Short mmCIF file of the N, C-alpha and C atoms (twelve columns), coordinates in Angstrom:
data_MODEL
# 
_entry.id   MODEL 
# 
loop_
_atom_site.group_PDB 
_atom_site.id 
_atom_site.type_symbol 
_atom_site.label_atom_id 
_atom_site.label_alt_id 
_atom_site.label_comp_id 
_atom_site.label_asym_id 
_atom_site.label_seq_id 
_atom_site.Cartn_x 
_atom_site.Cartn_y 
_atom_site.Cartn_z 
_atom_site.pdbx_PDB_model_num 
ATOM 1   N N  . UNK A 1  0.842   -1.172 0.000   1 
ATOM 2   C CA . UNK A 1  0.000   0.000  0.000   1 
ATOM 3   C C  . UNK A 1  0.889   1.238  0.000   1 
ATOM 4   N N  . UNK A 2  0.494   2.216  -0.763  1 
ATOM 5   C CA . UNK A 2  1.209   3.489  -0.787  1 
ATOM 6   C C  . UNK A 2  0.254   4.605  -0.388  1 
ATOM 7   N N  . UNK A 3  0.817   5.705  0.058   1 
ATOM 8   C CA . UNK A 3  0.064   6.879  0.473   1 
ATOM 9   C C  . UNK A 3  -1.001  6.573  1.532   1 
ATOM 10  N N  . UNK A 4  -0.655  5.867  2.612   1 
ATOM 11  C CA . UNK A 4  -1.664  5.599  3.638   1 
ATOM 12  C C  . UNK A 4  -1.968  6.854  4.451   1 
ATOM 13  N N  . UNK A 5  -3.175  6.951  4.944   1 
ATOM 14  C CA . UNK A 5  -3.592  8.056  5.804   1 
ATOM 15  C C  . UNK A 5  -4.506  7.485  6.882   1 
ATOM 16  N N  . UNK A 6  -4.185  7.731  8.131   1 
ATOM 17  C CA . UNK A 6  -4.989  7.211  9.239   1 
ATOM 18  C C  . UNK A 6  -5.614  8.361  10.020  1 
ATOM 19  N N  . UNK A 7  -6.849  8.162  10.423  1 
ATOM 20  C CA . UNK A 7  -7.559  9.094  11.289  1 
ATOM 21  C C  . UNK A 7  -8.020  8.304  12.508  1 
ATOM 22  N N  . UNK A 8  -7.779  8.855  13.700  1 
ATOM 23  C CA . UNK A 8  -8.165  8.179  14.939  1 
ATOM 24  C C  . UNK A 8  -9.213  9.028  15.648  1 
ATOM 25  N N  . UNK A 9  -10.265 8.366  16.113  1 
ATOM 26  C CA . UNK A 9  -11.348 9.032  16.829  1 
ATOM 27  C C  . UNK A 9  -11.308 8.576  18.283  1 
ATOM 28  N N  . UNK A 10 -11.002 9.504  19.162  1 
ATOM 29  C CA . UNK A 10 -10.819 9.210  20.586  1 
ATOM 30  C C  . UNK A 10 -12.132 8.784  21.235  1 
ATOM 31  N N  . UNK A 11 -12.073 7.713  22.013  1 
ATOM 32  C CA . UNK A 11 -13.215 7.285  22.819  1 
ATOM 33  C C  . UNK A 11 -12.962 7.574  24.290  1 
ATOM 34  N N  . UNK A 12 -11.758 7.218  24.764  1 
ATOM 35  C CA . UNK A 12 -11.451 7.410  26.175  1 
ATOM 36  C C  . UNK A 12 -9.950  7.548  26.368  1 
ATOM 37  N N  . UNK A 13 -9.557  8.501  27.224  1 
ATOM 38  C CA . UNK A 13 -8.159  8.679  27.614  1 
ATOM 39  C C  . UNK A 13 -8.127  8.766  29.135  1 
ATOM 40  N N  . UNK A 14 -7.335  7.907  29.756  1 
ATOM 41  C CA . UNK A 14 -7.188  7.900  31.211  1 
ATOM 42  C C  . UNK A 14 -5.694  7.931  31.524  1 
ATOM 43  N N  . UNK A 15 -5.285  8.824  32.428  1 
ATOM 44  C CA . UNK A 15 -3.878  8.888  32.830  1 
ATOM 45  C C  . UNK A 15 -3.793  8.963  34.345  1 
ATOM 46  N N  . UNK A 16 -2.912  8.159  34.898  1 
ATOM 47  C CA . UNK A 16 -2.624  8.187  36.321  1 
ATOM 48  C C  . UNK A 16 -1.250  8.799  36.529  1 
ATOM 49  N N  . UNK A 17 -0.660  8.532  37.667  1 
ATOM 50  C CA . UNK A 17 0.652   9.090  37.971  1 
ATOM 51  C C  . UNK A 17 1.718   8.608  36.988  1 
ATOM 52  N N  . UNK A 18 1.741   7.303  36.692  1 
ATOM 53  C CA . UNK A 18 2.805   6.790  35.828  1 
ATOM 54  C C  . UNK A 18 2.322   5.799  34.773  1 
ATOM 55  N N  . UNK A 19 1.002   5.683  34.589  1 
ATOM 56  C CA . UNK A 19 0.488   4.814  33.533  1 
ATOM 57  C C  . UNK A 19 -0.795  5.436  32.977  1 
ATOM 58  N N  . UNK A 20 -1.001  5.250  31.690  1 
ATOM 59  C CA . UNK A 20 -2.196  5.785  31.058  1 
ATOM 60  C C  . UNK A 20 -2.582  4.942  29.863  1 
ATOM 61  N N  . UNK A 21 -3.835  5.097  29.438  1 
ATOM 62  C CA . UNK A 21 -4.253  4.366  28.249  1 
ATOM 63  C C  . UNK A 21 -5.196  5.200  27.406  1 
ATOM 64  N N  . UNK A 22 -5.326  4.780  26.181  1 
ATOM 65  C CA . UNK A 22 -6.131  5.470  25.182  1 
ATOM 66  C C  . UNK A 22 -6.918  4.419  24.412  1 
ATOM 67  N N  . UNK A 23 -8.213  4.647  24.201  1 
ATOM 68  C CA . UNK A 23 -9.007  3.769  23.344  1 
ATOM 69  C C  . UNK A 23 -9.680  4.622  22.284  1 
ATOM 70  N N  . UNK A 24 -9.902  4.037  21.127  1 
ATOM 71  C CA . UNK A 24 -10.561 4.775  20.064  1 
ATOM 72  C C  . UNK A 24 -10.831 3.915  18.845  1 
ATOM 73  N N  . UNK A 25 -11.401 4.553  17.838  1 
ATOM 74  C CA . UNK A 25 -11.635 3.940  16.534  1 
ATOM 75  C C  . UNK A 25 -10.649 4.535  15.546  1 
ATOM 76  N N  . UNK A 26 -10.334 3.795  14.505  1 
ATOM 77  C CA . UNK A 26 -9.472  4.349  13.465  1 
ATOM 78  C C  . UNK A 26 -10.029 4.012  12.090  1 
ATOM 79  N N  . UNK A 27 -9.683  4.860  11.141  1 
ATOM 80  C CA . UNK A 27 -9.956  4.616  9.728   1 
ATOM 81  C C  . UNK A 27 -8.643  4.850  9.003   1 
ATOM 82  N N  . UNK A 28 -8.205  3.882  8.235   1 
ATOM 83  C CA . UNK A 28 -6.985  4.021  7.449   1 
ATOM 84  C C  . UNK A 28 -7.349  3.827  5.983   1 
ATOM 85  N N  . UNK A 29 -6.933  4.788  5.168   1 
ATOM 86  C CA . UNK A 29 -7.208  4.722  3.734   1 
ATOM 87  C C  . UNK A 29 -5.900  4.865  2.981   1 
ATOM 88  N N  . UNK A 30 -5.867  4.329  1.788   1 
ATOM 89  C CA . UNK A 30 -4.671  4.431  0.970   1 
ATOM 90  C C  . UNK A 30 -4.923  3.915  -0.430  1 
ATOM 91  N N  . UNK A 31 -3.883  3.931  -1.219  1 
ATOM 92  C CA . UNK A 31 -3.918  3.434  -2.593  1 
ATOM 93  C C  . UNK A 31 -2.993  2.230  -2.663  1 
ATOM 94  N N  . UNK A 32 -3.471  1.147  -3.248  1 
ATOM 95  C CA . UNK A 32 -2.648  -0.045 -3.427  1 
ATOM 96  C C  . UNK A 32 -1.554  0.235  -4.451  1 
ATOM 97  N N  . UNK A 33 -0.554  -0.632 -4.555  1 
ATOM 98  C CA . UNK A 33 0.579   -0.394 -5.457  1 
ATOM 99  C C  . UNK A 33 0.149   0.020  -6.865  1 
ATOM 100 N N  . UNK A 34 1.009   0.778  -7.552  1 
ATOM 101 C CA . UNK A 34 0.675   1.350  -8.863  1 
ATOM 102 C C  . UNK A 34 0.089   0.364  -9.873  1 
ATOM 103 N N  . UNK A 35 0.533   -0.876 -9.870  1 
ATOM 104 C CA . UNK A 35 -0.005  -1.810 -10.859 1 
ATOM 105 C C  . UNK A 35 -1.485  -2.121 -10.610 1 
ATOM 106 N N  . UNK A 36 -1.952  -1.921 -9.377  1 
ATOM 107 C CA . UNK A 36 -3.358  -2.146 -9.031  1 
ATOM 108 C C  . UNK A 36 -4.101  -0.810 -9.002  1 
ATOM 109 N N  . UNK A 37 -3.548  0.165  -8.264  1 
ATOM 110 C CA . UNK A 37 -4.065  1.528  -8.152  1 
ATOM 111 C C  . UNK A 37 -5.479  1.602  -7.574  1 
ATOM 112 N N  . UNK A 38 -5.919  0.558  -6.877  1 
ATOM 113 C CA . UNK A 38 -7.251  0.587  -6.273  1 
ATOM 114 C C  . UNK A 38 -7.169  1.205  -4.876  1 
ATOM 115 N N  . UNK A 39 -8.269  1.766  -4.431  1 
ATOM 116 C CA . UNK A 39 -8.322  2.339  -3.091  1 
ATOM 117 C C  . UNK A 39 -8.566  1.236  -2.069  1 
ATOM 118 N N  . UNK A 40 -8.021  1.427  -0.867  1 
ATOM 119 C CA . UNK A 40 -8.275  0.491  0.225   1 
ATOM 120 C C  . UNK A 40 -8.753  1.289  1.429   1 
ATOM 121 N N  . UNK A 41 -9.508  0.641  2.295   1 
ATOM 122 C CA . UNK A 41 -10.009 1.279  3.506   1 
ATOM 123 C C  . UNK A 41 -10.102 0.226  4.607   1 
ATOM 124 N N  . UNK A 42 -9.557  0.539  5.767   1 
ATOM 125 C CA . UNK A 42 -9.615  -0.348 6.936   1 
ATOM 126 C C  . UNK A 42 -10.218 0.443  8.087   1 
ATOM 127 N N  . UNK A 43 -11.087 -0.183 8.847   1 
ATOM 128 C CA . UNK A 43 -11.681 0.431  10.035  1 
ATOM 129 C C  . UNK A 43 -11.451 -0.496 11.221  1 
ATOM 130 N N  . UNK A 44 -11.279 0.096  12.399  1 
ATOM 131 C CA . UNK A 44 -11.084 -0.764 13.555  1 
ATOM 132 C C  . UNK A 44 -11.049 -0.011 14.863  1 
ATOM 133 N N  . UNK A 45 -10.651 -0.723 15.890  1 
ATOM 134 C CA . UNK A 45 -10.516 -0.167 17.240  1 
ATOM 135 C C  . UNK A 45 -9.052  -0.274 17.666  1 
ATOM 136 N N  . UNK A 46 -8.664  0.624  18.561  1 
ATOM 137 C CA . UNK A 46 -7.284  0.638  19.026  1 
ATOM 138 C C  . UNK A 46 -7.253  0.849  20.545  1 
ATOM 139 N N  . UNK A 47 -6.299  0.190  21.200  1 
ATOM 140 C CA . UNK A 47 -6.000  0.396  22.620  1 
ATOM 141 C C  . UNK A 47 -4.494  0.600  22.715  1 
ATOM 142 N N  . UNK A 48 -4.094  1.674  23.365  1 
ATOM 143 C CA . UNK A 48 -2.674  1.989  23.512  1 
ATOM 144 C C  . UNK A 48 -2.409  2.270  24.994  1 
ATOM 145 N N  . UNK A 49 -1.351  1.670  25.537  1 
ATOM 146 C CA . UNK A 49 -0.984  1.880  26.940  1 
ATOM 147 C C  . UNK A 49 0.403   2.521  26.999  1 
ATOM 148 N N  . UNK A 50 0.512   3.563  27.832  1 
ATOM 149 C CA . UNK A 50 1.771   4.277  28.021  1 
ATOM 150 C C  . UNK A 50 2.206   4.157  29.471  1 
ATOM 151 N N  . UNK A 51 3.516   4.194  29.684  1 
ATOM 152 C CA . UNK A 51 4.074   4.212  31.036  1 
ATOM 153 C C  . UNK A 51 5.055   5.385  31.111  1 
ATOM 154 N N  . UNK A 52 5.012   6.102  32.211  1 
ATOM 155 C CA . UNK A 52 5.914   7.233  32.407  1 
ATOM 156 C C  . UNK A 52 7.254   6.723  32.908  1 
ATOM 157 N N  . UNK A 53 8.319   7.076  32.212  1 
ATOM 158 C CA . UNK A 53 9.657   6.615  32.596  1 
ATOM 159 C C  . UNK A 53 10.177  7.431  33.781  1 
ATOM 160 N N  . UNK A 54 11.274  6.988  34.349  1 
ATOM 161 C CA . UNK A 54 11.882  7.705  35.473  1 
ATOM 162 C C  . UNK A 54 12.291  9.118  35.089  1 
ATOM 163 N N  . UNK A 55 12.572  9.336  33.796  1 
ATOM 164 C CA . UNK A 55 12.953  10.673 33.328  1 
ATOM 165 C C  . UNK A 55 11.737  11.555 33.055  1 
ATOM 166 N N  . UNK A 56 10.520  11.000 33.230  1 
ATOM 167 C CA . UNK A 56 9.306   11.786 33.043  1 
ATOM 168 C C  . UNK A 56 8.717   11.733 31.643  1 
ATOM 169 N N  . UNK A 57 9.317   10.953 30.757  1 
ATOM 170 C CA . UNK A 57 8.830   10.831 29.382  1 
ATOM 171 C C  . UNK A 57 7.847   9.669  29.292  1 
ATOM 172 N N  . UNK A 58 6.700   9.909  28.659  1 
ATOM 173 C CA . UNK A 58 5.715   8.847  28.451  1 
ATOM 174 C C  . UNK A 58 6.173   7.964  27.306  1 
ATOM 175 N N  . UNK A 59 6.191   6.649  27.533  1 
ATOM 176 C CA . UNK A 59 6.650   5.700  26.516  1 
ATOM 177 C C  . UNK A 59 5.573   4.658  26.246  1 
ATOM 178 N N  . UNK A 60 5.458   4.280  24.995  1 
ATOM 179 C CA . UNK A 60 4.503   3.266  24.578  1 
ATOM 180 C C  . UNK A 60 4.942   1.902  25.088  1 
ATOM 181 N N  . UNK A 61 4.033   1.183  25.760  1 
ATOM 182 C CA . UNK A 61 4.360   -0.164 26.228  1 
ATOM 183 C C  . UNK A 61 3.463   -1.233 25.605  1 
ATOM 184 N N  . UNK A 62 2.314   -0.827 25.040  1 
ATOM 185 C CA . UNK A 62 1.403   -1.805 24.444  1 
ATOM 186 C C  . UNK A 62 0.514   -1.104 23.424  1 
ATOM 187 N N  . UNK A 63 0.334   -1.735 22.282  1 
ATOM 188 C CA . UNK A 63 -0.514  -1.199 21.212  1 
ATOM 189 C C  . UNK A 63 -1.245  -2.368 20.577  1 
ATOM 190 N N  . UNK A 64 -2.569  -2.322 20.583  1 
ATOM 191 C CA . UNK A 64 -3.342  -3.404 19.980  1 
ATOM 192 C C  . UNK A 64 -4.478  -2.807 19.161  1 
ATOM 193 N N  . UNK A 65 -4.687  -3.365 17.985  1 
ATOM 194 C CA . UNK A 65 -5.836  -2.945 17.197  1 
ATOM 195 C C  . UNK A 65 -6.518  -4.167 16.611  1 
ATOM 196 N N  . UNK A 66 -7.772  -3.984 16.248  1 
ATOM 197 C CA . UNK A 66 -8.519  -5.051 15.585  1 
ATOM 198 C C  . UNK A 66 -9.533  -4.417 14.636  1 
ATOM 199 N N  . UNK A 67 -10.194 -5.237 13.846  1 
ATOM 200 C CA . UNK A 67 -11.123 -4.724 12.844  1 
ATOM 201 C C  . UNK A 67 -12.488 -5.402 12.982  1 
ATOM 202 N N  . UNK A 68 -13.235 -5.081 14.038  1 
ATOM 203 C CA . UNK A 68 -14.559 -5.675 14.190  1 
ATOM 204 C C  . UNK A 68 -15.542 -5.057 13.193  1 
ATOM 205 N N  . UNK A 69 -16.611 -5.766 12.861  1 
ATOM 206 C CA . UNK A 69 -17.549 -5.268 11.853  1 
ATOM 207 C C  . UNK A 69 -18.392 -4.077 12.300  1 
ATOM 208 N N  . UNK A 70 -18.427 -3.768 13.602  1 
ATOM 209 C CA . UNK A 70 -19.294 -2.688 14.067  1 
ATOM 210 C C  . UNK A 70 -18.688 -1.299 13.958  1 
ATOM 211 N N  . UNK A 71 -17.441 -1.154 13.543  1 
ATOM 212 C CA . UNK A 71 -16.814 0.156  13.426  1 
ATOM 213 C C  . UNK A 71 -17.198 0.758  12.077  1 
ATOM 214 N N  . UNK A 72 -17.845 1.912  12.123  1 
ATOM 215 C CA . UNK A 72 -18.301 2.582  10.907  1 
ATOM 216 C C  . UNK A 72 -17.536 3.880  10.713  1 
ATOM 217 N N  . UNK A 73 -17.471 4.339  9.488   1 
ATOM 218 C CA . UNK A 73 -16.819 5.606  9.185   1 
ATOM 219 C C  . UNK A 73 -17.657 6.741  9.754   1 
ATOM 220 N N  . UNK A 74 -16.983 7.729  10.361  1 
ATOM 221 C CA . UNK A 74 -17.689 8.869  10.936  1 
ATOM 222 C C  . UNK A 74 -18.329 9.703  9.834   1 
ATOM 223 N N  . UNK A 75 -19.479 10.250 10.131  1 
ATOM 224 C CA . UNK A 75 -20.199 11.067 9.135   1 
ATOM 225 C C  . UNK A 75 -19.623 12.457 9.067   1 
# 
């Protein structure tokens, strides 16, 4: 796939002292390789977990996404 573009729609963000998480929906669109040139579209859900390091920087520790049939494109 070439020229991908992702949009994420926030559902929930929770942050504590040193751990936080984010949930949402995503839509990713793009164009398949030049010999095909067809458009592609993927929709799904995402969960991302961050942990605050000793230096105070938030770092990604877990990222999971899936593509259930109930995720629709936003109007």
